Amino acid sequence: MVHVPYKWVDGAVLGEHSKKKHQVLRRYISEYLNIRCSMPQQSRFRFAIIDGFAGAGAYQGGEPGSPLIFLELLLEQTQEINVRRTASGMAEIQFECLFIFNDLNRDAIEILKQNVSPFQNRCNQRHDLSAKISFMNEEFETAYPNIKKHLAALKLTRNVFFNLDQCGNSWVSRSTIVDILTTYQSSEVLLNFAAQSMFTYLSRNNPVALKKTLKQHGVDEQQVEEISRVASKREWRAAIEKLVFESYRRCGPYVSPFAINNPDGWLYWLLHFANEPKARQVYNDLLHENSGVQGHYGRSGLNMLTYDPSNEGQDYLFTDTDRQRAYEELFYDIPRVVSEFGDAVSIGDFIRGVSNETPSHSMDMAQAMIDNPDLSVRTENGGERRSASGIRSTDTLILKPQRSFLLMPPLKQ
Ligand SMILES: C[S@@+](CC[C@H](N)C(=O)[O-])C[C@H]1O[C@@H](n2cnc3c(N)ncnc32)[C@H](O)[C@@H]1O
């Protein structure tokens, strides 16, 4: 694949899709800190952020890059959390954070060191914050074993976030993602994957090259042969997209395969991998705040990657119309999933079972449970839960014995 190097020395230009990525990153990390620092008894929070493709930290015009976004957020958010906690009589949290910034480009790392320095000084002045910042200058895959050693030496075995903003789609192996998610408890990976550039180099007429490229993404030869019989180019492409999605989905228990559609047509996936369902849900919910640029193939209710030819290609774009469509599908889908468990399931188990299968906002899902006459949500004490915002993971979702006739899915002609 042709690889255009970033010109960090002259000042790199911040592209539209990177702005969107930064927006998602900002919101996600801010939620990440809020959620993980919400326990009243907590007094210490240790975490690590590894930016494997960090860049130089600043773009033309002074726009911050991902490392500075992380540092800015750390300074702002931790202060806000502690002010809030003190005001409500809770103990302050002592934040201990390790940052590892890696980039293959030496210039990028040297410029980054200068850009990071004022932030390190600001961290040093805070009594409630200890930030340790390390720099590496290697290919990410070569750096990864040393990153692991570094984390092990500091006994950082959980709360590890990897930002893998590769240019292209081939600089991070699937086995490394699996290794991260199985090594660290509460770990998350945000992977940039230039899907469009993968398609640019795929050709139906060159099966050898096709198999070789797709093998790298975990798609085996037999799967490639099976789709070679698909008639139209569009369907062939959709089939490949689905195979590659699914291959990456197998890397971790909770994966959000969403795409950023650039106005000029380049398509990027921003894949979020987590080993906890809550992280998946938070990421998914915040994508609704950035509607219009993301989409994904498949259905909008549950089982989003279950292909229905009549629905294929109808992207969920996180808009109000998509949310309404998803809400309607959830009406049929939720009772169906509950019946697969029997006639009752705890909300926690239900969410664990379906969160990989839907782009729906968690509030839409909760509202669909409350509004559905075939379902009842019961609290731990057995009382009826009446509001969507009150639903807890310890509640039970019950399928009523007499299903209403009106809510049966329409028969297919
Ligand atoms: C998209 S830019 C990173 C932008 C940065 N994350 C941000 O948001 O500001 C990708 C960076 O990856 C670096 N790079 C390319 N191949 C790499 C590799 N195999 N390992 C580590 N860094 C690499 C490039 O030098 C470039 O700075």
Tab-separated table of C-alpha atoms and ligand atoms in Angstrom:
chain	number	residue	atom	x	y	z
A	1	MET	CA	0.000	0.000	0.000
A	2	VAL	CA	1.274	3.477	-0.815
A	3	HIS	CA	2.107	5.267	2.377
A	4	VAL	CA	2.164	9.067	2.348
A	5	PRO	CA	4.296	10.291	5.273
A	6	TYR	CA	2.982	13.067	7.472
A	7	LYS	CA	5.006	16.279	7.103
A	8	TRP	CA	5.227	17.132	10.778
A	9	VAL	CA	8.238	19.453	10.391
A	10	ASP	CA	6.377	21.818	8.038
A	11	GLY	CA	3.163	21.522	10.033
A	12	ALA	CA	0.708	18.811	9.010
A	13	VAL	CA	-2.799	19.765	7.900
A	14	LEU	CA	-5.630	18.452	10.060
A	15	GLY	CA	-8.041	16.641	7.712
A	16	GLU	CA	-11.817	16.646	8.097
A	17	HIS	CA	-12.003	13.016	9.139
A	18	SER	CA	-9.290	13.555	11.760
A	19	LYS	CA	-11.321	16.443	13.221
A	20	LYS	CA	-14.235	14.053	13.594
A	21	LYS	CA	-11.974	11.432	15.130
A	22	HIS	CA	-10.677	13.980	17.642
A	23	GLN	CA	-14.232	14.977	18.528
A	24	VAL	CA	-15.091	11.333	19.288
A	25	LEU	CA	-11.831	10.870	21.218
A	26	ARG	CA	-12.422	13.967	23.349
A	27	ARG	CA	-15.945	13.008	24.310
A	28	TYR	CA	-15.020	9.406	24.925
A	29	ILE	CA	-12.055	10.080	27.214
A	30	SER	CA	-14.035	12.629	29.149
A	31	GLU	CA	-16.850	10.084	29.716
A	32	TYR	CA	-14.229	7.421	30.455
A	33	LEU	CA	-12.840	9.446	33.351
A	34	ASN	CA	-16.274	10.456	34.652
A	35	ILE	CA	-17.565	6.898	34.712
A	36	ARG	CA	-14.453	5.353	36.206
A	37	CYS	CA	-14.249	7.950	38.936
A	38	SER	CA	-17.840	7.893	40.102
A	39	MET	CA	-17.584	5.663	43.198
A	40	PRO	CA	-17.943	7.670	46.416
A	41	GLN	CA	-15.438	5.421	48.257
A	42	GLN	CA	-12.744	5.802	45.589
A	43	SER	CA	-9.595	7.744	46.459
A	44	ARG	CA	-7.133	6.655	43.772
A	45	PHE	CA	-7.403	5.978	40.033
A	46	ARG	CA	-4.536	4.487	38.044
A	47	PHE	CA	-4.650	4.207	34.273
A	48	ALA	CA	-2.499	4.190	31.166
A	49	ILE	CA	-3.016	5.740	27.769
A	50	ILE	CA	-0.885	4.439	24.933
A	51	ASP	CA	-0.920	6.479	21.755
A	52	GLY	CA	0.755	4.097	19.308
A	53	PHE	CA	0.685	6.465	16.298
A	54	ALA	CA	0.944	9.723	18.221
A	55	GLY	CA	2.159	12.195	15.589
A	56	ALA	CA	3.719	15.492	16.688
A	57	GLY	CA	0.850	16.704	18.854
A	58	ALA	CA	-0.007	19.828	16.844
A	59	TYR	CA	-1.211	20.694	13.360
A	60	GLN	CA	-1.015	23.783	11.204
A	61	GLY	CA	-2.843	26.622	12.919
A	62	GLY	CA	-2.091	25.134	16.330
A	63	GLU	CA	-4.904	22.545	16.369
A	64	PRO	CA	-3.955	19.876	18.936
A	65	GLY	CA	-3.245	16.295	17.930
A	66	SER	CA	-4.225	13.239	19.964
A	67	PRO	CA	-1.412	13.382	22.606
A	68	LEU	CA	-2.235	16.979	23.517
A	69	ILE	CA	-5.947	16.218	23.494
A	70	PHE	CA	-5.301	13.474	26.077
A	71	LEU	CA	-3.210	15.790	28.246
A	72	GLU	CA	-5.651	18.715	28.008
A	73	LEU	CA	-8.500	16.420	28.967
A	74	LEU	CA	-6.571	14.903	31.817
A	75	LEU	CA	-5.870	18.334	33.298
A	76	GLU	CA	-9.408	19.666	32.834
A	77	GLN	CA	-11.421	16.590	33.623
A	78	THR	CA	-9.550	15.470	36.734
A	79	GLN	CA	-9.867	18.961	38.194
A	80	GLU	CA	-13.584	19.048	37.420
A	81	ILE	CA	-14.082	15.600	38.976
A	82	ASN	CA	-12.325	16.596	42.180
A	83	VAL	CA	-14.188	19.919	42.467
A	84	ARG	CA	-17.468	18.031	42.035
A	85	ARG	CA	-16.480	15.373	44.572
A	86	THR	CA	-15.371	17.899	47.178
A	87	ALA	CA	-18.614	19.858	46.741
A	88	SER	CA	-20.643	16.730	47.451
A	89	GLY	CA	-18.562	15.697	50.453
A	90	MET	CA	-16.660	12.872	48.750
A	91	ALA	CA	-12.938	12.245	49.053
A	92	GLU	CA	-10.684	13.688	46.331
A	93	ILE	CA	-9.227	11.207	43.889
A	94	GLN	CA	-5.487	10.901	43.435
A	95	PHE	CA	-4.932	10.362	39.700
A	96	GLU	CA	-1.925	8.370	38.537
A	97	CYS	CA	-1.559	8.259	34.804
A	98	LEU	CA	1.040	6.800	32.493
A	99	PHE	CA	1.230	8.063	28.912
A	100	ILE	CA	3.271	6.286	26.272
A	101	PHE	CA	3.560	8.261	23.056
A	102	ASN	CA	5.034	6.327	20.154
A	103	ASP	CA	5.589	7.306	16.530
A	104	LEU	CA	7.785	5.841	13.845
A	105	ASN	CA	8.757	9.279	12.620
A	106	ARG	CA	11.687	10.693	14.621
A	107	ASP	CA	10.828	14.327	13.781
A	108	ALA	CA	7.300	13.773	15.051
A	109	ILE	CA	8.588	12.512	18.398
A	110	GLU	CA	11.108	15.348	18.793
A	111	ILE	CA	8.437	17.981	18.065
A	112	LEU	CA	6.014	16.138	20.342
A	113	LYS	CA	8.458	16.285	23.260
A	114	GLN	CA	8.518	20.093	22.950
A	115	ASN	CA	4.736	20.293	22.619
A	116	VAL	CA	4.174	18.081	25.661
A	117	SER	CA	6.597	19.913	27.947
A	118	PRO	CA	4.213	22.736	29.102
A	119	PHE	CA	1.554	20.133	29.880
A	120	GLN	CA	4.002	18.078	31.939
A	121	ASN	CA	4.806	21.263	33.908
A	122	ARG	CA	1.114	21.923	34.534
A	123	CYS	CA	0.642	18.330	35.739
A	124	ASN	CA	3.630	18.663	38.062
A	125	GLN	CA	1.983	21.628	39.776
A	126	ARG	CA	-1.092	19.636	40.740
A	127	HIS	CA	-1.183	17.888	44.120
A	128	ASP	CA	-3.870	15.394	42.982
A	129	LEU	CA	-2.266	14.358	39.725
A	130	SER	CA	0.808	12.376	38.851
A	131	ALA	CA	1.475	12.014	35.130
A	132	LYS	CA	4.395	10.006	33.844
A	133	ILE	CA	5.098	10.525	30.150
A	134	SER	CA	7.307	8.223	28.048
A	135	PHE	CA	8.235	8.531	24.394
A	136	MET	CA	9.071	5.759	21.941
A	137	ASN	CA	10.190	5.953	18.349
A	138	GLU	CA	9.468	2.589	16.727
A	139	GLU	CA	7.016	0.769	14.508
A	140	PHE	CA	4.073	0.124	16.782
A	141	GLU	CA	4.235	-3.664	16.377
A	142	THR	CA	7.927	-3.629	17.355
A	143	ALA	CA	7.240	-1.283	20.258
A	144	TYR	CA	4.353	-3.343	21.653
A	145	PRO	CA	6.424	-5.963	23.587
A	146	ASN	CA	8.371	-3.136	25.262
A	147	ILE	CA	5.156	-1.279	26.022
A	148	LYS	CA	3.944	-4.442	27.787
A	149	LYS	CA	7.151	-4.655	29.816
A	150	HIS	CA	6.832	-0.998	30.772
A	151	LEU	CA	3.242	-1.495	31.949
A	152	ALA	CA	4.205	-4.652	33.843
A	153	ALA	CA	7.083	-2.874	35.599
A	154	LEU	CA	4.632	-0.239	36.870
A	155	LYS	CA	2.080	-2.936	37.783
A	156	LEU	CA	-0.469	-1.401	35.416
A	157	THR	CA	-2.602	-4.427	34.676
A	158	ARG	CA	-5.973	-2.758	34.163
A	159	ASN	CA	-7.511	0.501	32.871
A	160	VAL	CA	-5.370	0.579	29.773
A	161	PHE	CA	-6.478	2.530	26.698
A	162	PHE	CA	-4.717	2.136	23.326
A	163	ASN	CA	-5.282	4.775	20.654
A	164	LEU	CA	-4.115	3.143	17.408
A	165	ASP	CA	-4.521	5.833	14.805
A	166	GLN	CA	-2.623	4.074	12.040
A	167	CYS	CA	-2.513	5.624	8.588
A	168	GLY	CA	-3.940	2.849	6.444
A	169	ASN	CA	-5.131	-0.500	7.686
A	170	SER	CA	-2.159	-2.795	7.986
A	171	TRP	CA	0.096	-1.465	10.745
A	172	VAL	CA	-1.688	-3.147	13.638
A	173	SER	CA	-2.149	-6.903	13.665
A	174	ARG	CA	-5.323	-8.537	14.879
A	175	SER	CA	-3.268	-10.699	17.237
A	176	THR	CA	-1.974	-7.572	19.008
A	177	ILE	CA	-5.537	-6.344	19.570
A	178	VAL	CA	-6.477	-9.755	20.981
A	179	ASP	CA	-3.382	-9.695	23.189
A	180	ILE	CA	-4.254	-6.261	24.611
A	181	LEU	CA	-7.822	-7.266	25.402
A	182	THR	CA	-6.816	-10.519	27.048
A	183	THR	CA	-3.830	-9.149	28.979
A	184	TYR	CA	-5.417	-6.116	30.617
A	185	GLN	CA	-8.645	-6.044	32.520
A	186	SER	CA	-10.798	-3.036	31.513
A	187	SER	CA	-8.759	-2.422	28.402
A	188	GLU	CA	-9.930	-0.622	25.314
A	189	VAL	CA	-8.556	-0.109	21.845
A	190	LEU	CA	-9.602	2.585	19.395
A	191	LEU	CA	-8.380	1.520	15.972
A	192	ASN	CA	-8.446	3.661	12.879
A	193	PHE	CA	-8.907	1.464	9.823
A	194	ALA	CA	-8.841	3.003	6.342
A	195	ALA	CA	-11.394	0.673	4.766
A	196	GLN	CA	-11.618	2.602	1.535
A	197	SER	CA	-7.904	2.303	0.886
A	198	MET	CA	-8.195	-1.463	1.370
A	199	PHE	CA	-10.912	-1.583	-1.314
A	200	THR	CA	-8.871	0.565	-3.664
A	201	TYR	CA	-6.285	-2.197	-3.890
A	202	LEU	CA	-8.660	-5.167	-4.045
A	203	SER	CA	-9.506	-6.641	-7.387
A	204	ARG	CA	-11.939	-9.435	-8.224
A	205	ASN	CA	-9.758	-10.293	-11.194
A	206	ASN	CA	-6.692	-11.041	-9.123
A	207	PRO	CA	-7.770	-13.792	-6.710
A	208	VAL	CA	-4.228	-14.488	-5.495
A	209	ALA	CA	-3.625	-10.894	-4.379
A	210	LEU	CA	-7.173	-10.704	-3.046
A	211	LYS	CA	-6.709	-13.762	-0.821
A	212	LYS	CA	-3.353	-12.491	0.381
A	213	THR	CA	-4.727	-9.083	1.413
A	214	LEU	CA	-7.812	-10.486	3.070
A	215	LYS	CA	-5.825	-13.157	4.902
A	216	GLN	CA	-4.003	-10.355	6.674
A	217	HIS	CA	-7.402	-9.234	7.959
A	218	GLY	CA	-8.358	-12.699	9.172
A	219	VAL	CA	-10.504	-13.766	6.210
A	220	ASP	CA	-9.674	-17.282	5.005
A	221	GLU	CA	-9.383	-18.509	1.417
A	222	GLN	CA	-12.591	-20.490	1.498
A	223	GLN	CA	-14.596	-17.437	2.534
A	224	VAL	CA	-13.066	-15.453	-0.322
A	225	GLU	CA	-13.999	-18.200	-2.788
A	226	GLU	CA	-17.562	-18.330	-1.519
A	227	ILE	CA	-18.123	-14.634	-2.211
A	228	SER	CA	-16.464	-14.756	-5.625
A	229	ARG	CA	-19.776	-16.020	-7.018
A	230	VAL	CA	-21.637	-12.886	-5.867
A	231	ALA	CA	-22.926	-11.087	-8.942
A	232	SER	CA	-22.697	-7.314	-8.611
A	233	LYS	CA	-19.618	-5.349	-7.634
A	234	ARG	CA	-21.585	-3.581	-4.923
A	235	GLU	CA	-22.721	-6.845	-3.328
A	236	TRP	CA	-19.217	-8.259	-3.622
A	237	ARG	CA	-17.846	-5.249	-1.828
A	238	ALA	CA	-20.534	-5.431	0.862
A	239	ALA	CA	-19.744	-9.116	1.364
A	240	ILE	CA	-16.030	-8.369	1.823
A	241	GLU	CA	-16.831	-5.525	4.189
A	242	LYS	CA	-18.937	-7.883	6.262
A	243	LEU	CA	-16.229	-10.579	6.345
A	244	VAL	CA	-13.562	-8.106	7.420
A	245	PHE	CA	-15.907	-6.546	10.027
A	246	GLU	CA	-16.659	-9.946	11.456
A	247	SER	CA	-13.047	-10.951	11.536
A	248	TYR	CA	-12.215	-7.850	13.604
A	249	ARG	CA	-15.298	-8.395	15.713
A	250	ARG	CA	-13.824	-11.707	16.837
A	251	CYS	CA	-10.831	-9.849	18.328
A	252	GLY	CA	-12.728	-8.909	21.460
A	253	PRO	CA	-15.948	-9.428	23.359
A	254	TYR	CA	-17.350	-5.934	22.637
A	255	VAL	CA	-16.669	-4.228	19.349
A	256	SER	CA	-18.325	-1.238	17.699
A	257	PRO	CA	-17.780	-1.374	13.972
A	258	PHE	CA	-18.745	2.095	12.888
A	259	ALA	CA	-17.593	4.074	9.927
A	260	ILE	CA	-16.763	7.690	9.339
A	261	ASN	CA	-17.774	8.817	5.888
A	262	ASN	CA	-15.614	11.616	4.712
A	263	PRO	CA	-17.295	14.289	2.538
A	264	ASP	CA	-14.737	13.544	-0.181
A	265	GLY	CA	-15.662	9.885	-0.171
A	266	TRP	CA	-12.915	8.246	1.863
A	267	LEU	CA	-14.303	5.785	4.308
A	268	TYR	CA	-12.665	5.103	7.647
A	269	TRP	CA	-13.731	2.748	10.334
A	270	LEU	CA	-13.170	3.785	13.885
A	271	LEU	CA	-13.298	0.414	15.600
A	272	HIS	CA	-13.711	0.441	19.340
A	273	PHE	CA	-12.754	-2.781	21.158
A	274	ALA	CA	-13.478	-3.347	24.822
A	275	ASN	CA	-13.673	-6.210	27.225
A	276	GLU	CA	-16.564	-4.686	29.196
A	277	PRO	CA	-20.090	-4.055	27.853
A	278	LYS	CA	-20.366	-0.681	29.610
A	279	ALA	CA	-17.452	0.699	27.585
A	280	ARG	CA	-19.134	-0.466	24.376
A	281	GLN	CA	-22.370	1.226	25.365
A	282	VAL	CA	-20.765	4.544	26.288
A	283	TYR	CA	-18.872	4.649	22.987
A	284	ASN	CA	-22.008	3.768	21.052
A	285	ASP	CA	-24.115	6.429	22.803
A	286	LEU	CA	-21.667	9.199	22.124
A	287	LEU	CA	-21.613	8.416	18.410
A	288	HIS	CA	-25.224	9.633	18.414
A	289	GLU	CA	-23.927	13.090	19.277
A	290	ASN	CA	-21.910	13.099	16.081
A	291	SER	CA	-24.623	12.019	13.685
A	292	GLY	CA	-24.399	12.393	9.947
A	293	VAL	CA	-20.860	11.207	9.486
A	294	GLN	CA	-20.965	7.691	10.815
A	295	GLY	CA	-22.755	4.775	9.345
A	296	HIS	CA	-22.586	1.071	9.231
A	297	TYR	CA	-24.096	-1.649	7.192
A	298	GLY	CA	-26.975	-3.693	8.488
A	299	ARG	CA	-30.050	-3.478	10.620
A	300	SER	CA	-30.719	-0.896	13.258
A	301	GLY	CA	-32.483	-2.993	15.897
A	302	LEU	CA	-30.714	-5.924	17.484
A	303	ASN	CA	-28.621	-8.309	15.360
A	304	MET	CA	-27.314	-5.434	13.279
A	305	LEU	CA	-25.058	-7.638	11.234
A	306	THR	CA	-27.810	-10.085	10.353
A	307	TYR	CA	-28.191	-9.318	6.707
A	308	ASP	CA	-31.631	-8.831	5.361
A	309	PRO	CA	-31.399	-8.234	1.612
A	310	SER	CA	-34.336	-5.789	1.670
A	311	ASN	CA	-32.523	-3.735	4.294
A	312	GLU	CA	-28.975	-4.158	3.115
A	313	GLY	CA	-27.126	-0.944	2.602
A	314	GLN	CA	-29.548	1.038	4.749
A	315	ASP	CA	-26.921	2.603	6.939
A	316	TYR	CA	-27.647	3.609	10.489
A	317	LEU	CA	-26.415	7.190	10.604
A	318	PHE	CA	-27.264	8.002	14.224
A	319	THR	CA	-29.838	10.625	13.188
A	320	ASP	CA	-33.302	11.055	14.761
A	321	THR	CA	-34.872	9.156	11.855
A	322	ASP	CA	-32.485	6.242	12.403
A	323	ARG	CA	-33.246	6.276	16.100
A	324	GLN	CA	-36.988	6.138	15.396
A	325	ARG	CA	-36.489	3.229	12.962
A	326	ALA	CA	-34.313	1.422	15.498
A	327	TYR	CA	-36.871	2.014	18.263
A	328	GLU	CA	-39.563	0.385	16.088
A	329	GLU	CA	-37.344	-2.617	15.355
A	330	LEU	CA	-36.485	-2.963	19.034
A	331	PHE	CA	-40.194	-3.426	19.717
A	332	TYR	CA	-40.020	-6.803	17.979
A	333	ASP	CA	-36.408	-7.618	18.706
A	334	ILE	CA	-36.309	-7.252	22.495
A	335	PRO	CA	-39.135	-9.746	23.251
A	336	ARG	CA	-37.566	-12.152	20.746
A	337	VAL	CA	-34.206	-12.000	22.517
A	338	VAL	CA	-35.830	-12.377	25.959
A	339	SER	CA	-37.642	-15.491	24.689
A	340	GLU	CA	-34.270	-16.925	23.634
A	341	PHE	CA	-33.260	-16.757	27.314
A	342	GLY	CA	-36.595	-18.271	28.447
A	343	ASP	CA	-39.120	-15.751	29.735
A	344	ALA	CA	-36.934	-13.612	32.008
A	345	VAL	CA	-33.407	-12.231	32.005
A	346	SER	CA	-31.533	-9.747	34.133
A	347	ILE	CA	-30.925	-6.413	32.418
A	348	GLY	CA	-27.174	-6.926	32.933
A	349	ASP	CA	-27.223	-10.262	31.063
A	350	PHE	CA	-29.475	-8.856	28.362
A	351	ILE	CA	-27.096	-5.940	27.739
A	352	ARG	CA	-24.067	-8.256	27.740
A	353	GLY	CA	-25.833	-10.441	25.185
A	354	VAL	CA	-26.952	-7.738	22.776
A	355	SER	CA	-24.654	-4.764	23.059
A	356	ASN	CA	-22.445	-6.066	20.284
A	357	GLU	CA	-25.462	-6.427	18.052
A	358	THR	CA	-26.919	-2.974	17.955
A	359	PRO	CA	-26.052	0.632	17.207
A	360	SER	CA	-29.126	1.740	19.219
A	361	HIS	CA	-28.739	4.381	21.907
A	362	SER	CA	-28.988	2.821	25.372
A	363	MET	CA	-31.876	5.190	26.225
A	364	ASP	CA	-33.846	4.069	23.154
A	365	MET	CA	-33.357	0.477	24.202
A	366	ALA	CA	-34.493	1.257	27.755
A	367	GLN	CA	-37.532	3.208	26.469
A	368	ALA	CA	-38.499	0.348	24.141
A	369	MET	CA	-38.477	-1.996	27.164
A	370	ILE	CA	-40.748	0.275	29.213
A	371	ASP	CA	-43.165	1.039	26.344
A	372	ASN	CA	-43.564	-2.543	25.149
A	373	PRO	CA	-46.837	-4.020	26.456
A	374	ASP	CA	-45.350	-7.517	26.174
A	375	LEU	CA	-42.525	-6.740	28.580
A	376	SER	CA	-42.261	-5.832	32.193
A	377	VAL	CA	-39.167	-4.490	33.950
A	378	ARG	CA	-38.991	-5.456	37.629
A	379	THR	CA	-36.754	-3.989	40.307
A	380	GLU	CA	-34.756	-6.185	42.712
A	381	ASN	CA	-37.683	-5.930	45.157
A	382	GLY	CA	-40.120	-7.153	42.506
A	383	GLY	CA	-41.754	-3.754	41.917
A	384	GLU	CA	-42.607	-2.511	38.413
A	385	ARG	CA	-39.999	-0.128	36.956
A	386	ARG	CA	-41.863	2.732	35.268
A	387	SER	CA	-39.177	5.008	33.868
A	388	ALA	CA	-36.504	4.193	31.308
A	389	SER	CA	-33.876	6.312	33.046
A	390	GLY	CA	-34.371	4.348	36.273
A	391	ILE	CA	-33.485	0.944	34.777
A	392	ARG	CA	-30.585	-0.787	36.583
A	393	SER	CA	-28.475	-3.773	35.529
A	394	THR	CA	-29.871	-5.699	38.516
A	395	ASP	CA	-33.477	-5.301	37.253
A	396	THR	CA	-35.197	-8.206	35.528
A	397	LEU	CA	-36.762	-8.068	32.086
A	398	ILE	CA	-39.814	-10.326	31.942
A	399	LEU	CA	-41.797	-11.497	28.939
A	400	LYS	CA	-45.490	-11.396	29.825
A	401	PRO	CA	-47.313	-14.703	29.246
A	402	GLN	CA	-50.012	-13.223	26.975
A	403	ARG	CA	-48.194	-11.563	24.072
A	404	SER	CA	-50.266	-8.848	22.440
A	405	PHE	CA	-51.523	-9.738	18.979
A	406	LEU	CA	-50.656	-6.324	17.578
A	407	LEU	CA	-47.013	-6.694	18.407
A	408	MET	CA	-46.450	-9.922	16.524
A	409	PRO	CA	-44.031	-9.211	13.660
A	410	PRO	CA	-45.812	-8.972	10.308
A	411	LEU	CA	-45.880	-12.240	8.333
A	412	LYS	CA	-43.612	-12.297	5.313
A	413	GLN	CA	-45.599	-12.560	2.025
B	1	LIG	C1	-2.721	9.702	11.426
B	1	LIG	S1	-1.150	10.146	12.015
B	1	LIG	C2	-1.380	10.285	13.719
B	1	LIG	C3	-2.174	11.406	14.155
B	1	LIG	C4	-2.341	11.524	15.637
B	1	LIG	N1	-2.805	10.301	16.267
B	1	LIG	C5	-3.312	12.641	15.916
B	1	LIG	O1	-4.508	12.356	16.137
B	1	LIG	O2	-2.914	13.790	15.917
B	1	LIG	C6	-0.296	8.644	11.904
B	1	LIG	C7	1.110	8.662	12.458
B	1	LIG	O3	1.588	7.325	12.425
B	1	LIG	C8	2.977	7.329	12.200
B	1	LIG	N2	3.316	5.973	11.715
B	1	LIG	C9	3.207	5.441	10.479
B	1	LIG	N3	3.480	4.131	10.488
B	1	LIG	C10	3.756	3.808	11.779
B	1	LIG	C11	4.061	2.598	12.448
B	1	LIG	N4	4.136	1.437	11.798
B	1	LIG	N5	4.241	2.627	13.783
B	1	LIG	C12	4.134	3.794	14.478
B	1	LIG	N6	3.862	4.980	13.885
B	1	LIG	C13	3.652	4.978	12.573
B	1	LIG	C14	3.178	8.452	11.212
B	1	LIG	O4	4.493	8.967	11.319
B	1	LIG	C15	2.120	9.452	11.676
B	1	LIG	O5	2.692	10.416	12.529
